[in-house]
Tab-separated table of C-alpha atoms in Angstrom:
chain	number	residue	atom	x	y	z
A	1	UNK	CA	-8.918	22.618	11.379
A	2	UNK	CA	-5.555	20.593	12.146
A	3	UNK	CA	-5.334	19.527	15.573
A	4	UNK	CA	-2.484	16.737	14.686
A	5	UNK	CA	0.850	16.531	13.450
A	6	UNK	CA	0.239	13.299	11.994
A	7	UNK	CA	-2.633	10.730	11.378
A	8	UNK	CA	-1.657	7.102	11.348
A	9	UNK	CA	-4.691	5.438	9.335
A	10	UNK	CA	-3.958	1.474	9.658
A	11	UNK	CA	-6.315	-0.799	7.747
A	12	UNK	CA	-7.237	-4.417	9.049
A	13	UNK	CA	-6.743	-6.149	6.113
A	14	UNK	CA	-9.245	-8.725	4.810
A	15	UNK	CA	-8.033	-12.228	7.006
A	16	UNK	CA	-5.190	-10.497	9.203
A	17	UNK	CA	-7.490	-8.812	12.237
A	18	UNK	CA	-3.916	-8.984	14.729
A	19	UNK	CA	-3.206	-5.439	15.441
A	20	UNK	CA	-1.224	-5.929	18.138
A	21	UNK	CA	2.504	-5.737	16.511
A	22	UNK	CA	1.612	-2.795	14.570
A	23	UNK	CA	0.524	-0.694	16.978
A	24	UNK	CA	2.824	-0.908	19.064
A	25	UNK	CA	6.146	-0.546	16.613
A	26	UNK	CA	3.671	2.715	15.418
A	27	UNK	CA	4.285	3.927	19.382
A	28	UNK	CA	7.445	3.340	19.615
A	29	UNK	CA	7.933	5.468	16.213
A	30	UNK	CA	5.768	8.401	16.703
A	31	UNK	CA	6.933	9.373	19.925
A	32	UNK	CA	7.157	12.941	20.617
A	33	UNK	CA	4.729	13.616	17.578
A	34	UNK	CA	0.815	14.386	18.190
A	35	UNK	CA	-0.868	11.553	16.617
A	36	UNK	CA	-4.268	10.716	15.941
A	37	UNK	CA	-4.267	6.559	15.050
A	38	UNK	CA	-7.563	5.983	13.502
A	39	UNK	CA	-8.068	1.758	12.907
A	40	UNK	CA	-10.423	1.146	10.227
A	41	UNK	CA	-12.294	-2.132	10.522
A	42	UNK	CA	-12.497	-4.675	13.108
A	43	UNK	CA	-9.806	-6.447	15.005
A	44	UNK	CA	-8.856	-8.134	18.334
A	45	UNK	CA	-6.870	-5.229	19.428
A	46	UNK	CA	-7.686	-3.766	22.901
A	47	UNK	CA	-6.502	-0.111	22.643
A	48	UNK	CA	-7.066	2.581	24.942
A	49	UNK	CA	-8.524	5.617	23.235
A	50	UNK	CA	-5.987	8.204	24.322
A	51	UNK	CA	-2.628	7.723	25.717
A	52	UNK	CA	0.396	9.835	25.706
A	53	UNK	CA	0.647	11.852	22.520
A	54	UNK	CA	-1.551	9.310	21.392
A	55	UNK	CA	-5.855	9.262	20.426
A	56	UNK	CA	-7.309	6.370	19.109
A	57	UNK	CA	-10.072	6.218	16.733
A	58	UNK	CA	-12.310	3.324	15.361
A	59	UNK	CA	-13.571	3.095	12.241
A	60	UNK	CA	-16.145	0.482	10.813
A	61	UNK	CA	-16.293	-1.203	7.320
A	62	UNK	CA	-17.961	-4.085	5.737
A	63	UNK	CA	-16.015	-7.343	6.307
A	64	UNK	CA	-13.744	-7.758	3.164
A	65	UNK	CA	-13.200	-4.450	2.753
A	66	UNK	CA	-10.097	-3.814	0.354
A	67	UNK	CA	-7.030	-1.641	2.242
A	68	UNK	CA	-7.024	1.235	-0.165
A	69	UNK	CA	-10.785	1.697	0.241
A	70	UNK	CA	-9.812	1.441	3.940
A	71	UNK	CA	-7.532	3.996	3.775
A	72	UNK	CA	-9.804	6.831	1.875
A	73	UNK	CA	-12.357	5.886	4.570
A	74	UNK	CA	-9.610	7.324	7.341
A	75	UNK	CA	-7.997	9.613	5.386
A	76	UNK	CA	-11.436	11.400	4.562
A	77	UNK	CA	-11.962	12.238	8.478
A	78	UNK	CA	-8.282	12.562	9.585
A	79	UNK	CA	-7.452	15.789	11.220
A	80	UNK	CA	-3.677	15.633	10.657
A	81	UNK	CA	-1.158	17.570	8.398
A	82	UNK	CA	0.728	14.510	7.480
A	83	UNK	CA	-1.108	11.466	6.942
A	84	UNK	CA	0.403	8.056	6.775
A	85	UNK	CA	-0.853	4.789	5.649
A	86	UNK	CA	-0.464	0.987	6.702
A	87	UNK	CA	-2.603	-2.020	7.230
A	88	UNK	CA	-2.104	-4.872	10.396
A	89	UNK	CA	-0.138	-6.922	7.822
A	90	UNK	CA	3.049	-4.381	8.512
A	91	UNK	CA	5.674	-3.525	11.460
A	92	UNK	CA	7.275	0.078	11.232
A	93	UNK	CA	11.096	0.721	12.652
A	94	UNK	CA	11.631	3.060	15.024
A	95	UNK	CA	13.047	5.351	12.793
A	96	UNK	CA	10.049	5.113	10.331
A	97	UNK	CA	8.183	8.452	11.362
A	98	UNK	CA	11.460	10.485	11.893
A	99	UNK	CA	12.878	9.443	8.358
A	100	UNK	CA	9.917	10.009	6.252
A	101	UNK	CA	8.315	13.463	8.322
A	102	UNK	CA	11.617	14.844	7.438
A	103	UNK	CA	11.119	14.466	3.583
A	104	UNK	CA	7.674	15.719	3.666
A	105	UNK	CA	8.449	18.800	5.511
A	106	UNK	CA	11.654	19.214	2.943
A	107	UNK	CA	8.837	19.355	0.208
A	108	UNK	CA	8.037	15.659	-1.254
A	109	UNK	CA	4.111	15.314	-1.510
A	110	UNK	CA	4.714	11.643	-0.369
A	111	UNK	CA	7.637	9.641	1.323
A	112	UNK	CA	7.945	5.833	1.760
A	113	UNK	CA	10.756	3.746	2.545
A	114	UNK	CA	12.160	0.197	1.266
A	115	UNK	CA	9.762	-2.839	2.661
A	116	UNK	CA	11.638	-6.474	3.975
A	117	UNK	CA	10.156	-9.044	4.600
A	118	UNK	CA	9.876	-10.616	8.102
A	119	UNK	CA	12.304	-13.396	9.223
A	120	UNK	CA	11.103	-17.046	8.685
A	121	UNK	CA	8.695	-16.073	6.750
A	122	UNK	CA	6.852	-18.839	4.478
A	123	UNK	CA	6.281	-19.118	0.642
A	124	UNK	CA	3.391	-18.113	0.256
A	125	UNK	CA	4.378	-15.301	2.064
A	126	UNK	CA	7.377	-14.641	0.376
A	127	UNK	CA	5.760	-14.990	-3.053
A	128	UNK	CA	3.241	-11.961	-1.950
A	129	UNK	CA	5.437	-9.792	-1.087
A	130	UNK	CA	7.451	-10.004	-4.184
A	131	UNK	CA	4.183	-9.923	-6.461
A	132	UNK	CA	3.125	-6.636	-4.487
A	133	UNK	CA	6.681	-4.926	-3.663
A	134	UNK	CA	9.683	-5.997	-5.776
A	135	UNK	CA	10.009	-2.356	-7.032
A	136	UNK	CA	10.704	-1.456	-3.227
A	137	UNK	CA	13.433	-4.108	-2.401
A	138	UNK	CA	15.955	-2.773	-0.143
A	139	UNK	CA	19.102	-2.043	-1.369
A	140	UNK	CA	22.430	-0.185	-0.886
A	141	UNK	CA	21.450	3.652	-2.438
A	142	UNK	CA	20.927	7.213	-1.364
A	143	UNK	CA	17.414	8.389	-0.971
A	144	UNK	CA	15.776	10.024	-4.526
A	145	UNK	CA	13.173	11.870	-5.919
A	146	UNK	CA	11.023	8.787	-8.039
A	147	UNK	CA	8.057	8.539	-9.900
A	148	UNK	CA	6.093	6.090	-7.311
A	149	UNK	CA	6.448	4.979	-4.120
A	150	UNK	CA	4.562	1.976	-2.100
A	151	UNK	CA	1.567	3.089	-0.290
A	152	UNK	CA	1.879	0.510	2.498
A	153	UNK	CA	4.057	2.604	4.843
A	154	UNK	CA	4.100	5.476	2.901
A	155	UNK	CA	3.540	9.567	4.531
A	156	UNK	CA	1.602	12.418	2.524
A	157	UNK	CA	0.686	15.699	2.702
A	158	UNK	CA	-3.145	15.421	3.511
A	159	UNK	CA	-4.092	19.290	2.029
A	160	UNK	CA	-2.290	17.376	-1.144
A	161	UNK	CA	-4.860	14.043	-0.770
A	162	UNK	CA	-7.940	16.224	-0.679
A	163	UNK	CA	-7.697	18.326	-3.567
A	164	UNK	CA	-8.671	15.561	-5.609
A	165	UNK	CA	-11.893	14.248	-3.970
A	166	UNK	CA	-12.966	12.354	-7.263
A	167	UNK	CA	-9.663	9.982	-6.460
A	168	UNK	CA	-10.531	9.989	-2.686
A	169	UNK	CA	-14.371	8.725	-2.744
A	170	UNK	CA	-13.010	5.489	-4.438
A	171	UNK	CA	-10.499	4.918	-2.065
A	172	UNK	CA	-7.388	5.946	-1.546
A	173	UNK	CA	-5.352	3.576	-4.426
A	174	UNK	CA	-1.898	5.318	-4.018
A	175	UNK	CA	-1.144	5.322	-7.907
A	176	UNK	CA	-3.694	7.165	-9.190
A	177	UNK	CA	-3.155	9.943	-7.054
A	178	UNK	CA	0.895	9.751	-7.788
A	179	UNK	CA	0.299	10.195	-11.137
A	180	UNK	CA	-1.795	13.246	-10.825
A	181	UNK	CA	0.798	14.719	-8.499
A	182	UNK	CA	3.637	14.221	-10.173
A	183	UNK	CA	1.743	15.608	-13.584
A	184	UNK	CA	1.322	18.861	-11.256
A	185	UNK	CA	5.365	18.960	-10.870
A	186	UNK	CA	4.720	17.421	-7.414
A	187	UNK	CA	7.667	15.191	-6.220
A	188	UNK	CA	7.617	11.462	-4.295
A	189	UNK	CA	11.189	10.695	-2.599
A	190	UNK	CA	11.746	6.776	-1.878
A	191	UNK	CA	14.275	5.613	0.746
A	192	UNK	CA	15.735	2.391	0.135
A	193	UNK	CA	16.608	2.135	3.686
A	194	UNK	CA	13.712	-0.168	5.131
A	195	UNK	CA	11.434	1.078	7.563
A	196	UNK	CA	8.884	-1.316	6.969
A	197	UNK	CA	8.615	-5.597	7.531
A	198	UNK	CA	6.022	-6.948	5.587
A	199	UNK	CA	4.574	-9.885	7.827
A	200	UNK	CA	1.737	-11.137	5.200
A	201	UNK	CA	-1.609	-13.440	4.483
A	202	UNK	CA	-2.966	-15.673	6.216
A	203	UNK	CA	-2.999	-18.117	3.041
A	204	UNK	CA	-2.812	-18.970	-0.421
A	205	UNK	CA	-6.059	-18.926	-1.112
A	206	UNK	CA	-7.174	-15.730	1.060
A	207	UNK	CA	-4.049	-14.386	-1.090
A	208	UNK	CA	-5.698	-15.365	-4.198
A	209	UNK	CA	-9.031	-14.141	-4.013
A	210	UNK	CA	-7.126	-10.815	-2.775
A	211	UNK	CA	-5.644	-10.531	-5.821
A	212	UNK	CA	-7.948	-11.416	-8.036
A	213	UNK	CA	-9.956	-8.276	-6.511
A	214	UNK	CA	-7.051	-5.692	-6.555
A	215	UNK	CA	-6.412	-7.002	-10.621
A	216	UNK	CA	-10.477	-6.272	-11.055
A	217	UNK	CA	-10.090	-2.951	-9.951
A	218	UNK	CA	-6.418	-2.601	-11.638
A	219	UNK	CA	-8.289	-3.303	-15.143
A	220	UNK	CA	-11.648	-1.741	-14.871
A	221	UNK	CA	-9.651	1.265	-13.552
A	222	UNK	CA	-7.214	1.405	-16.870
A	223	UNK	CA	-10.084	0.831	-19.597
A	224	UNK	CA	-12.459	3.736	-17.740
A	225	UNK	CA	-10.021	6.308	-16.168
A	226	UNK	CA	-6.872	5.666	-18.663
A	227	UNK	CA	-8.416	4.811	-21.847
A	228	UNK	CA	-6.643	1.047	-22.361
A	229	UNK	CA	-7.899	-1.137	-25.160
A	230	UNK	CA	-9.883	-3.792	-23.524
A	231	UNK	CA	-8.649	-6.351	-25.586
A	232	UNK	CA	-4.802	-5.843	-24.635
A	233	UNK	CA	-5.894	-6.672	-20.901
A	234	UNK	CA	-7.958	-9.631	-22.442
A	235	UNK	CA	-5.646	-11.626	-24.401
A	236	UNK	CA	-2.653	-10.410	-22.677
A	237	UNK	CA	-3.765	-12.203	-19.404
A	238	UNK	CA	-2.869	-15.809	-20.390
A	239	UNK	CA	1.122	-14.648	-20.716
A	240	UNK	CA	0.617	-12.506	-17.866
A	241	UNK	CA	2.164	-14.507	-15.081
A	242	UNK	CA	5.220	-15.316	-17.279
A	243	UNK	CA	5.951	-11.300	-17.409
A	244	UNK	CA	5.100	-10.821	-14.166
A	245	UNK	CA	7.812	-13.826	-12.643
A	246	UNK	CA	10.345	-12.795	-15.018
A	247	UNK	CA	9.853	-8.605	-13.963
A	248	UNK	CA	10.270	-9.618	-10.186
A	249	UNK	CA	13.393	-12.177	-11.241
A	250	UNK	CA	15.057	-9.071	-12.752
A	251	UNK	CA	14.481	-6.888	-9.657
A	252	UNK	CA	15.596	-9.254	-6.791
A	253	UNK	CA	18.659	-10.033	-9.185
A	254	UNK	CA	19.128	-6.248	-9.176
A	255	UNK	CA	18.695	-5.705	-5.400
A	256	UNK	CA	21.258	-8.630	-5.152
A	257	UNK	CA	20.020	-10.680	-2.573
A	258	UNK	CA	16.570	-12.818	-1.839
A	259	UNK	CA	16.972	-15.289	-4.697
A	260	UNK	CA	16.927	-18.169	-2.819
A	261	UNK	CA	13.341	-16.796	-1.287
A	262	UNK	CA	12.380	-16.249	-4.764
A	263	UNK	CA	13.190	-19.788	-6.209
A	264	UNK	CA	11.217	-21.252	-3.075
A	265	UNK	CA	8.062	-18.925	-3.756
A	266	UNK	CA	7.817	-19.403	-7.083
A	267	UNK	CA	4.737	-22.430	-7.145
A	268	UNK	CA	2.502	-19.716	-4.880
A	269	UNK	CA	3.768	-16.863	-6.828
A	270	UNK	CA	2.479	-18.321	-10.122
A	271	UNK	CA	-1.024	-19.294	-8.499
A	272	UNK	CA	-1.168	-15.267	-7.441
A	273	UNK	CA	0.250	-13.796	-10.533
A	274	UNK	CA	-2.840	-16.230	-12.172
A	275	UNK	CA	-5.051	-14.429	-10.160
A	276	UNK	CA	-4.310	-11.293	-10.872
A	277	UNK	CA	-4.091	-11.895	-14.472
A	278	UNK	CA	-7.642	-13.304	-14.336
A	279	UNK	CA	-8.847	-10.212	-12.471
A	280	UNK	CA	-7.249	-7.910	-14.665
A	281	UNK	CA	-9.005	-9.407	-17.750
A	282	UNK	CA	-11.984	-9.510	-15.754
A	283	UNK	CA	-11.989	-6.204	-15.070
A	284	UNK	CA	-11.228	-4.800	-18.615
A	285	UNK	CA	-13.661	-7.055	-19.745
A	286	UNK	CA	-16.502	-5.520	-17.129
A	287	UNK	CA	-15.327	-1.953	-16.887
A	288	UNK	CA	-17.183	-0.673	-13.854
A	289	UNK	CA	-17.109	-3.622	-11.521
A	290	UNK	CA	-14.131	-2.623	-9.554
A	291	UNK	CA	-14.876	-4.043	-5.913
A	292	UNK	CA	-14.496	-2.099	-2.793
């Protein structure tokens, strides 16, 4: 039975255990709203287990533990009508609940606004966030029905998420369950307005083997669920990178600002884009080996 408006399931991410800033822009934006926050993995954050409109819950994982996986592990005991996912590598504005509970009560399955990147921040950085959210650049545009939406700081309907408990025992990985939706007549809306600053890894190399690890999944996922040859993930991974740069290029060019960022995360963004690409082939190549 729902005893929450909204659950708030925030992953530590693999290297980035500082929960502090997140949890407390997540305060400031849920007030008024019964929450249940439920932190999945280990951090240094000292949090009280109930505060105003506010209960706390802890949830273990194995060190390493991949956000998405984190994610199903909250989502599958959440008690809340909306659910909404993040990891300790975000800040939300205040107006992040507000904005987004509004569209999902208006009827979208899921909800997510633009994500910025935080002031100062370095290459490597900079060339992560790119790789992982060019498509969700802010930019000057009215809200819109759209055919995906980023996870990371996204809201959705949780009787929506657990129809489809095949998806949800592999994690919640926010694309597979989009495209199920939307093949349902379901509806995402994206906000270009953003709600969330991306803060990032500790490292290139922490960034890397991150990648790597999301492309394993990404290509063992499209030979076994989606058919893909295993050969076009092969020998398409040496150009990879190239198509990859050159996407994100045309996107920040779109969203008309950030090029200068770009330019000066391009060496780290072509060591992560490698990554991937190897990942990806590795994956098609062992269909199966997906990692949690």
């Amino acid at each position: 039975m729902t005893t929450y408006e909204l659950s708030v399931v925030i992953a530590v991410a693999p290297g980035h255990p500082d929960l502090e800033p997140v949890l407390a822009s997540v305060a400031a934006s849920c007030s008024g709203l019964t929450t249940e926050l439920l932190i999945v993995g280990e951090s240094n954050a000292a949090v009280a287990e109930t505060t105003a409109n506010l209960t706390v819950r802890r949830i273990p994982s194995a060190p390493g533990t991949l956000v998405p996986v984190a994610w199903g592990l909250g989502i599958a005991i959440a008690q809340g009508e909306i659910i909404a996912c993040l990891s300790s590598e975000f800040t939300v504005r205040s107006d992040w609940l507000p904005t987004l509970i509004a569209a999902v009560r208006e009827g979208a399955v899921g909800a997510a606004g633009a994500i910025e990147i935080a002031a100062g921040a370095g290459a490597t950085t900079a060339a992560m966030y790119f790789l992982r959210f060019s498509p969700f650049l802010p930019r000057a545009a009215a809200a819109a029905m759209v055919n995906n939406i980023p996870g990371d700081g996204a809201l959705y309907r949780r009787d929506k998420i657990v129809q489809h408990p095949d998806l949800l025992a592999q994690g919640f990985w926010e694309i597979e369950f989009h495209q199920r939706w939307l093949a349902t007549g379901e509806q995402l809306r994206f906000d270009p307005a953003p709600l969330v600053t991306y803060h990032g890894p500790a490292g290139l190399r922490d960034g890397a083997v991150l990648r790597y690890r999301h492309g394993v999944t990404y290509g063992s996922t499209m030979v076994l669920r989606h058919g893909n040859s295993r050969m076009r993930h092969i020998l398409g991974a040496p150009l990879l990178p190239l198509v990859l740069c050159a996407r994100i290029a045309r996107r920040v060019v779109t969203a008309g600002k950030g090029v200068a960022t770009l330019l000066r995360a391009l060496p780290p963004l072509l060591v992560l884009t490698g990554a991937w690409s190897l990942g990806e082939a590795t994956g098609a190549a062992q269909p199966g080996r997906g990692e949690s």
